[in-house]
Amino acid sequence: MLELIPSIKEIWETRKGEVMDSADQITAALQNAASQEPGEELDETVLHLAYKQLKDRFDEKHGGFGGEPKFPTPHNLLFLLRYWKRTGNGEALVMVEKTLQAMRCGGIYDQIGFGFTDIHRPAVVDPAFRKNALRPALLAMAYLETFHQLGKKNMPRRRVKFLLTCFGT
């Protein structure tokens, strides 16, 4: 913040017109988006298509989706959990469990602080475990919902500590 605020002040003083023009463009784009007619109603085919796209990108060996570098995508996991619950498709649940387990055992898990790092470089040990506030909260939701859906009430103490760490309690 000590570096950011003076930079903002300088930009405001030297390029106020550009900032205002940019703000006007952003406002116009948001108003345009809000005024558009809603699209078609979503149906089951959209859910199945989203599932198929995730399944096609799923890394069966290491969990997660796509190739390296991988970034945690809790919203995909939450979707798959709901898809499993709605359809009974066990493969969706397997993808969630495999991914969460791989993340817990992998290089992005902070073994000391029980949280997840913001970035993962498999070939490099990065001593600076930078935490992103939103991603761990969403990951905590994915872990909690998975345990809830599977009826696993006795979570290991380390996982409970991790979840509390995510929420800063």
mmCIF file of C-alpha atoms in Angstrom:
data_model
loop_
_atom_site.group_PDB
_atom_site.id
_atom_site.type_symbol
_atom_site.label_atom_id
_atom_site.label_comp_id
_atom_site.label_asym_id
_atom_site.label_seq_id
_atom_site.Cartn_x
_atom_site.Cartn_y
_atom_site.Cartn_z
ATOM 1 C CA MET A 1 0.000 0.000 0.000
ATOM 2 C CA LEU A 2 2.887 2.342 0.707
ATOM 3 C CA GLU A 3 3.931 2.089 -2.944
ATOM 4 C CA LEU A 4 0.453 1.849 -4.420
ATOM 5 C CA ILE A 5 -1.127 4.975 -2.953
ATOM 6 C CA PRO A 6 1.591 7.395 -4.130
ATOM 7 C CA SER A 7 1.362 5.810 -7.612
ATOM 8 C CA ILE A 8 -2.392 6.326 -7.675
ATOM 9 C CA LYS A 9 -1.937 9.928 -6.531
ATOM 10 C CA GLU A 10 0.620 10.567 -9.285
ATOM 11 C CA ILE A 11 -1.594 9.060 -11.982
ATOM 12 C CA TRP A 12 -4.567 11.076 -10.757
ATOM 13 C CA GLU A 13 -2.560 14.298 -10.836
ATOM 14 C CA THR A 14 -0.817 13.718 -14.181
ATOM 15 C CA ARG A 15 -3.367 11.673 -16.181
ATOM 16 C CA LYS A 16 -6.743 12.563 -14.677
ATOM 17 C CA GLY A 17 -8.334 12.888 -18.126
ATOM 18 C CA GLU A 18 -7.305 9.352 -19.115
ATOM 19 C CA VAL A 19 -8.625 7.976 -15.826
ATOM 20 C CA MET A 20 -11.969 9.728 -16.310
ATOM 21 C CA ASP A 21 -12.216 8.525 -19.932
ATOM 22 C CA SER A 22 -11.490 4.986 -18.825
ATOM 23 C CA ALA A 23 -14.107 5.246 -16.075
ATOM 24 C CA ASP A 24 -16.666 6.490 -18.618
ATOM 25 C CA GLN A 25 -15.875 3.555 -20.946
ATOM 26 C CA ILE A 26 -16.213 1.043 -18.132
ATOM 27 C CA THR A 27 -19.495 2.596 -16.990
ATOM 28 C CA ALA A 28 -20.884 2.524 -20.544
ATOM 29 C CA ALA A 29 -19.868 -1.125 -20.999
ATOM 30 C CA LEU A 30 -21.540 -2.116 -17.720
ATOM 31 C CA GLN A 31 -24.713 -0.221 -18.588
ATOM 32 C CA ASN A 32 -24.770 -1.855 -22.024
ATOM 33 C CA ALA A 33 -24.342 -5.314 -20.503
ATOM 34 C CA ALA A 34 -27.097 -4.669 -17.968
ATOM 35 C CA SER A 35 -29.534 -3.470 -20.626
ATOM 36 C CA GLN A 36 -29.230 -6.537 -22.860
ATOM 37 C CA GLU A 37 -32.041 -9.041 -23.050
ATOM 38 C CA PRO A 38 -31.489 -12.242 -21.101
ATOM 39 C CA GLY A 39 -30.316 -15.225 -23.090
ATOM 40 C CA GLU A 40 -32.029 -18.537 -23.479
ATOM 41 C CA GLU A 41 -33.030 -20.433 -20.383
ATOM 42 C CA LEU A 42 -30.436 -22.986 -19.322
ATOM 43 C CA ASP A 43 -31.448 -26.592 -19.589
ATOM 44 C CA GLU A 44 -29.934 -29.978 -18.831
ATOM 45 C CA THR A 45 -27.899 -30.020 -22.035
ATOM 46 C CA VAL A 46 -25.838 -27.056 -20.807
ATOM 47 C CA LEU A 47 -25.041 -28.885 -17.562
ATOM 48 C CA HIS A 48 -24.027 -32.021 -19.453
ATOM 49 C CA LEU A 49 -21.899 -29.997 -21.864
ATOM 50 C CA ALA A 50 -20.100 -28.249 -18.984
ATOM 51 C CA TYR A 51 -19.488 -31.621 -17.333
ATOM 52 C CA LYS A 52 -18.146 -33.105 -20.587
ATOM 53 C CA GLN A 53 -15.763 -30.185 -21.066
ATOM 54 C CA LEU A 54 -14.394 -30.606 -17.543
ATOM 55 C CA LYS A 55 -14.142 -34.378 -17.988
ATOM 56 C CA ASP A 56 -12.211 -33.918 -21.245
ATOM 57 C CA ARG A 57 -9.703 -31.635 -19.493
ATOM 58 C CA PHE A 58 -9.400 -33.752 -16.326
ATOM 59 C CA ASP A 59 -5.902 -35.007 -15.523
ATOM 60 C CA GLU A 60 -6.540 -38.574 -14.345
ATOM 61 C CA LYS A 61 -2.963 -39.053 -13.162
ATOM 62 C CA HIS A 62 -2.479 -35.871 -11.106
ATOM 63 C CA GLY A 63 -5.991 -34.512 -10.649
ATOM 64 C CA GLY A 64 -7.031 -31.034 -11.656
ATOM 65 C CA PHE A 65 -7.788 -29.783 -15.120
ATOM 66 C CA GLY A 66 -5.541 -29.049 -18.078
ATOM 67 C CA GLY A 67 -1.762 -29.071 -18.111
ATOM 68 C CA GLU A 68 0.863 -27.303 -16.053
ATOM 69 C CA PRO A 69 0.941 -24.827 -14.581
ATOM 70 C CA LYS A 70 -2.264 -25.709 -12.785
ATOM 71 C CA PHE A 71 -4.208 -23.283 -10.700
ATOM 72 C CA PRO A 72 -6.890 -24.374 -8.246
ATOM 73 C CA THR A 73 -10.377 -23.945 -9.695
ATOM 74 C CA PRO A 74 -12.777 -24.405 -6.776
ATOM 75 C CA HIS A 75 -15.788 -23.291 -8.824
ATOM 76 C CA ASN A 76 -15.221 -26.291 -11.140
ATOM 77 C CA LEU A 77 -15.111 -28.610 -8.147
ATOM 78 C CA LEU A 78 -18.288 -27.121 -6.678
ATOM 79 C CA PHE A 79 -20.019 -27.519 -10.045
ATOM 80 C CA LEU A 80 -18.929 -31.167 -10.260
ATOM 81 C CA LEU A 81 -20.195 -31.847 -6.743
ATOM 82 C CA ARG A 82 -23.593 -30.430 -7.619
ATOM 83 C CA TYR A 83 -23.577 -32.288 -10.939
ATOM 84 C CA TRP A 84 -22.844 -35.543 -9.112
ATOM 85 C CA LYS A 85 -25.618 -34.869 -6.601
ATOM 86 C CA ARG A 86 -28.087 -34.003 -9.369
ATOM 87 C CA THR A 87 -27.252 -36.811 -11.811
ATOM 88 C CA GLY A 88 -25.650 -39.514 -9.687
ATOM 89 C CA ASN A 89 -22.673 -39.538 -12.078
ATOM 90 C CA GLY A 90 -19.900 -41.053 -9.969
ATOM 91 C CA GLU A 91 -17.143 -39.892 -12.327
ATOM 92 C CA ALA A 92 -17.872 -36.289 -11.344
ATOM 93 C CA LEU A 93 -17.291 -37.157 -7.693
ATOM 94 C CA VAL A 94 -14.098 -39.068 -8.520
ATOM 95 C CA MET A 95 -12.706 -35.961 -10.270
ATOM 96 C CA VAL A 96 -13.441 -33.829 -7.209
ATOM 97 C CA GLU A 97 -11.945 -36.273 -4.726
ATOM 98 C CA LYS A 98 -8.840 -36.904 -6.855
ATOM 99 C CA THR A 99 -8.235 -33.180 -7.333
ATOM 100 C CA LEU A 100 -8.717 -32.254 -3.669
ATOM 101 C CA GLN A 101 -6.484 -35.113 -2.529
ATOM 102 C CA ALA A 102 -3.793 -34.201 -5.079
ATOM 103 C CA MET A 103 -3.869 -30.561 -3.983
ATOM 104 C CA ARG A 104 -3.594 -31.556 -0.334
ATOM 105 C CA CYS A 105 -0.596 -33.788 -1.081
ATOM 106 C CA GLY A 106 0.965 -31.592 -3.763
ATOM 107 C CA GLY A 107 3.318 -28.664 -4.023
ATOM 108 C CA ILE A 108 0.785 -25.888 -3.507
ATOM 109 C CA TYR A 109 -0.146 -27.014 0.002
ATOM 110 C CA ASP A 110 1.610 -25.115 2.783
ATOM 111 C CA GLN A 111 2.679 -27.885 5.169
ATOM 112 C CA ILE A 112 3.377 -25.374 7.930
ATOM 113 C CA GLY A 113 0.473 -22.964 7.684
ATOM 114 C CA PHE A 114 -2.017 -25.556 6.378
ATOM 115 C CA GLY A 115 -3.170 -23.328 3.513
ATOM 116 C CA PHE A 116 -2.627 -23.204 -0.222
ATOM 117 C CA THR A 117 -0.114 -21.063 -2.037
ATOM 118 C CA ASP A 118 -1.238 -18.651 -4.719
ATOM 119 C CA ILE A 119 1.038 -20.115 -7.388
ATOM 120 C CA HIS A 120 2.719 -23.435 -8.073
ATOM 121 C CA ARG A 121 5.928 -23.959 -9.972
ATOM 122 C CA PRO A 122 6.571 -27.712 -9.985
ATOM 123 C CA ALA A 123 10.243 -27.498 -10.885
ATOM 124 C CA VAL A 124 11.114 -24.693 -8.471
ATOM 125 C CA VAL A 125 10.830 -24.571 -4.705
ATOM 126 C CA ASP A 126 9.284 -21.189 -3.985
ATOM 127 C CA PRO A 127 9.912 -20.159 -0.351
ATOM 128 C CA ALA A 128 7.472 -17.259 -0.584
ATOM 129 C CA PHE A 129 4.101 -18.858 0.038
ATOM 130 C CA ARG A 130 1.909 -16.046 -1.239
ATOM 131 C CA LYS A 131 -1.661 -16.554 -0.145
ATOM 132 C CA ASN A 132 -4.648 -15.349 -2.117
ATOM 133 C CA ALA A 133 -7.597 -14.496 0.124
ATOM 134 C CA LEU A 134 -10.391 -15.608 -2.189
ATOM 135 C CA ARG A 135 -8.986 -18.863 -3.542
ATOM 136 C CA PRO A 136 -8.404 -20.527 -0.140
ATOM 137 C CA ALA A 137 -11.906 -19.532 0.955
ATOM 138 C CA LEU A 138 -13.377 -21.140 -2.160
ATOM 139 C CA LEU A 139 -11.151 -24.182 -1.705
ATOM 140 C CA ALA A 140 -12.344 -24.443 1.888
ATOM 141 C CA MET A 141 -15.915 -24.426 0.574
ATOM 142 C CA ALA A 142 -15.047 -27.206 -1.883
ATOM 143 C CA TYR A 143 -13.426 -29.304 0.862
ATOM 144 C CA LEU A 144 -16.292 -28.716 3.284
ATOM 145 C CA GLU A 145 -18.974 -29.459 0.732
ATOM 146 C CA THR A 146 -17.179 -32.620 -0.355
ATOM 147 C CA PHE A 147 -16.960 -33.867 3.212
ATOM 148 C CA HIS A 148 -20.583 -32.888 3.802
ATOM 149 C CA GLN A 149 -21.818 -34.636 0.662
ATOM 150 C CA LEU A 150 -19.881 -37.792 1.474
ATOM 151 C CA GLY A 151 -21.039 -37.843 5.070
ATOM 152 C CA LYS A 152 -17.501 -37.748 6.440
ATOM 153 C CA LYS A 153 -18.116 -36.039 9.758
ATOM 154 C CA ASN A 154 -14.799 -36.804 11.421
ATOM 155 C CA MET A 155 -12.451 -34.480 9.589
ATOM 156 C CA PRO A 156 -8.790 -34.759 10.570
ATOM 157 C CA ARG A 157 -7.631 -31.988 12.917
ATOM 158 C CA ARG A 158 -5.124 -30.701 10.344
ATOM 159 C CA ARG A 159 -7.925 -30.152 7.823
ATOM 160 C CA VAL A 160 -10.004 -28.306 10.417
ATOM 161 C CA LYS A 161 -6.977 -26.161 11.231
ATOM 162 C CA PHE A 162 -6.481 -25.539 7.495
ATOM 163 C CA LEU A 163 -10.104 -24.445 7.094
ATOM 164 C CA LEU A 164 -9.858 -22.097 10.070
ATOM 165 C CA THR A 165 -6.600 -20.702 8.682
ATOM 166 C CA CYS A 166 -8.299 -20.046 5.337
ATOM 167 C CA PHE A 167 -10.911 -17.897 7.002
ATOM 168 C CA GLY A 168 -8.420 -16.129 9.247
ATOM 169 C CA THR A 169 -9.947 -17.318 12.533
#
